[in-house]
mmCIF file of C-alpha atoms in Angstrom:
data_model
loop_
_atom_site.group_PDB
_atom_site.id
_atom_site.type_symbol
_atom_site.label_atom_id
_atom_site.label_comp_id
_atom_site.label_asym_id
_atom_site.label_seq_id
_atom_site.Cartn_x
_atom_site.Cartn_y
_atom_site.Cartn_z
ATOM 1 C CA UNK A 1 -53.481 52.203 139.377
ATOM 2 C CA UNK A 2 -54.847 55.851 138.241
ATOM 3 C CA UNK A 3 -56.941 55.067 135.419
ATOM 4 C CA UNK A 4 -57.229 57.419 132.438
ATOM 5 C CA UNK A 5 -59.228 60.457 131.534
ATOM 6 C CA UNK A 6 -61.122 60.074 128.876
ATOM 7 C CA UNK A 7 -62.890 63.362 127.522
ATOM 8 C CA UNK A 8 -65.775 63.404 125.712
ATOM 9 C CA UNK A 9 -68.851 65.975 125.018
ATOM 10 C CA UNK A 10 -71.073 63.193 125.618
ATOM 11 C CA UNK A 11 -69.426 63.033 129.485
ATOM 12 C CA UNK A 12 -70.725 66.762 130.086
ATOM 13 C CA UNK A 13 -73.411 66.917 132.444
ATOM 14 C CA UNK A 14 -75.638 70.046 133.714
ATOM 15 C CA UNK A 15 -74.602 71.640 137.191
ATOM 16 C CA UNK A 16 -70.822 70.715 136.508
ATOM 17 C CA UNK A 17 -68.009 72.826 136.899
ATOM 18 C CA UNK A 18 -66.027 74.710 134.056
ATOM 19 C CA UNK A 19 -63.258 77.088 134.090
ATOM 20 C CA UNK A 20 -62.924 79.583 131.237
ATOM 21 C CA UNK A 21 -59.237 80.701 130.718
ATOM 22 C CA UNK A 22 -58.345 83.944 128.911
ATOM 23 C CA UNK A 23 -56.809 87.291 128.539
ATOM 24 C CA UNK A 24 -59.636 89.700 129.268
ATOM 25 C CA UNK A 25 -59.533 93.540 128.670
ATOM 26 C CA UNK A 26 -60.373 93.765 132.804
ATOM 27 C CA UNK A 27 -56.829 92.609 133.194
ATOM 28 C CA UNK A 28 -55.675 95.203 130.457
ATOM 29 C CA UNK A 29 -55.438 91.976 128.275
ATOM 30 C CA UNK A 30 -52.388 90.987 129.385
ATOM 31 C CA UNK A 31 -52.212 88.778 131.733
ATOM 32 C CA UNK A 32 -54.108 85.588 132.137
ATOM 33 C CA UNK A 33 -57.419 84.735 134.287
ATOM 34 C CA UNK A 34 -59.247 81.886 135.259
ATOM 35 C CA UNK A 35 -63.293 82.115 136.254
ATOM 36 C CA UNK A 36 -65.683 79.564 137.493
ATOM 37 C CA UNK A 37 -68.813 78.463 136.946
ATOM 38 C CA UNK A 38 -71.444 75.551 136.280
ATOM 39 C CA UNK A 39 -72.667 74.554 133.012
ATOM 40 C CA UNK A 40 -76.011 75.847 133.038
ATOM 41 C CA UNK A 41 -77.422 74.593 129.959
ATOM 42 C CA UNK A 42 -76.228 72.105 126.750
ATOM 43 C CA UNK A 43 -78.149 72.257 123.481
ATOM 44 C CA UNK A 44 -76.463 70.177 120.720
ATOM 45 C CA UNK A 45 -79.069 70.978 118.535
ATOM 46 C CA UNK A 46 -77.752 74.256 118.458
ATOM 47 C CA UNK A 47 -74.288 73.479 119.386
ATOM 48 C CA UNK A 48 -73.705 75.840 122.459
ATOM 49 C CA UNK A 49 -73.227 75.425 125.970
ATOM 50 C CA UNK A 50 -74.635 77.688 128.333
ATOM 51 C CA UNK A 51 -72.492 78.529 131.369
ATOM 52 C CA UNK A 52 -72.382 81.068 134.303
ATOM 53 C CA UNK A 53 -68.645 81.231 133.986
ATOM 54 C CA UNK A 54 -67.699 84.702 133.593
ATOM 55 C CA UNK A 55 -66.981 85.371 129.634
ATOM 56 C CA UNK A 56 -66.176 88.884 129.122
ATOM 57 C CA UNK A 57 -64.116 90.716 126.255
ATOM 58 C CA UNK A 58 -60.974 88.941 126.058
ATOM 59 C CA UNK A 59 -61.375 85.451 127.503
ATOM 60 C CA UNK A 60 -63.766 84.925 124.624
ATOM 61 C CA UNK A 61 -61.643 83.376 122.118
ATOM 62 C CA UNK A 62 -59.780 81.272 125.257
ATOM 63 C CA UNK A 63 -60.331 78.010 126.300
ATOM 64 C CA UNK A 64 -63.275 76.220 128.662
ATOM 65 C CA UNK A 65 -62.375 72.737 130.425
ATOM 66 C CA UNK A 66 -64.462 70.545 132.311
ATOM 67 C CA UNK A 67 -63.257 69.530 136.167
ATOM 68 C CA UNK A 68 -61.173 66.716 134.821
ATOM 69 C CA UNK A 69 -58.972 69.128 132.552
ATOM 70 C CA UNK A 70 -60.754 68.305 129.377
ATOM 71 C CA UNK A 71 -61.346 70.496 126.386
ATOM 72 C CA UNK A 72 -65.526 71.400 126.289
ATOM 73 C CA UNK A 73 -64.974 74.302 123.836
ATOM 74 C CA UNK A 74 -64.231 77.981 123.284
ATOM 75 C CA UNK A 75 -66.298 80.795 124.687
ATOM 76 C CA UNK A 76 -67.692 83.280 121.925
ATOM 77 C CA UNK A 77 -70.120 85.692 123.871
ATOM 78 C CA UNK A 78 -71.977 86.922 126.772
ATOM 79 C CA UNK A 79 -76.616 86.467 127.201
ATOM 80 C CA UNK A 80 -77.528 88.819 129.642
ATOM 81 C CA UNK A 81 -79.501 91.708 130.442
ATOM 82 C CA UNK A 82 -78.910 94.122 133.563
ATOM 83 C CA UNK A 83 -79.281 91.559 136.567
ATOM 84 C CA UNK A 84 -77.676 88.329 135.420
ATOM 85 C CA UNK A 85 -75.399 87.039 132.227
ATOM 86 C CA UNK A 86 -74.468 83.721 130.929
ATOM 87 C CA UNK A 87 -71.445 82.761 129.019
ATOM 88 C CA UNK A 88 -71.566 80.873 125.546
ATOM 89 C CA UNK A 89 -69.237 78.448 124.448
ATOM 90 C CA UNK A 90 -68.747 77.149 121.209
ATOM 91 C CA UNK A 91 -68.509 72.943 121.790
ATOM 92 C CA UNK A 92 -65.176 71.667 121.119
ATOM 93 C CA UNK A 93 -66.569 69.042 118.529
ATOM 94 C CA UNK A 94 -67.719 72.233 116.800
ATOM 95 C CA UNK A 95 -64.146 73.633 116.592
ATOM 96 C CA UNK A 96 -62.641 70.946 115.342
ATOM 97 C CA UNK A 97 -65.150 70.080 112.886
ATOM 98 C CA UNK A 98 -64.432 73.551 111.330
ATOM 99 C CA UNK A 99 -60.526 72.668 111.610
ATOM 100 C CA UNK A 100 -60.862 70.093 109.369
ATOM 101 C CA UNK A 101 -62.814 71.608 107.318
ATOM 102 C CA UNK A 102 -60.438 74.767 106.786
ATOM 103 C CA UNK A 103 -57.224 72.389 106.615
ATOM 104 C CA UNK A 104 -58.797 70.659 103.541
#
């Protein structure tokens, strides 16, 4: 029998893949991409997650999942300079810590 997926931020693990989803202003904003990438760095002290998915303007606000389909968070911004750039995403215990928070 398939078992389930459980999804979890404390199931992330460095070098694994991610997928940012989004509407990006490259695609004139309308229609939806997908890039790929490894998570590059987690600091929950900090609560972001490094990645060298590509997060330009319009996929951040989207969605990142984890290779199982799980929610990891939303991306927010790009750390670069000229030869390389990371994406940031915003963890998804994070989002729905402010969710609560706002619905109170």
């Amino acid at each position: 029998s398939e078992s389930d997926t459980q999804c979890s931020e404390d199931m992330l693990l460095l070098g694994e893949q991610i997928k940012i989803y989004g509407y990006p202003s490259l695609s004139g904003g309308y229609y939806l991409t997908v890039t790929e990438g490894l998570i590059s760095s987690i600091n929950f002290d900090e609560d972001l997650i490094i990645t060298s998915a590509k997060v330009s303007y319009g996929n951040s606000g989207g969605l990142a999942i984890d290779k199982d389909g799980c929610f990891v968070g939303i991306p927010s911004s790009v750390l670069g300079d000229d030869n390389e750039s990371f994406g940031v995403i915003i963890p998804g215990y994070v989002v729905m810590e402010f969710l609560e928070k706002i619905s109170e």
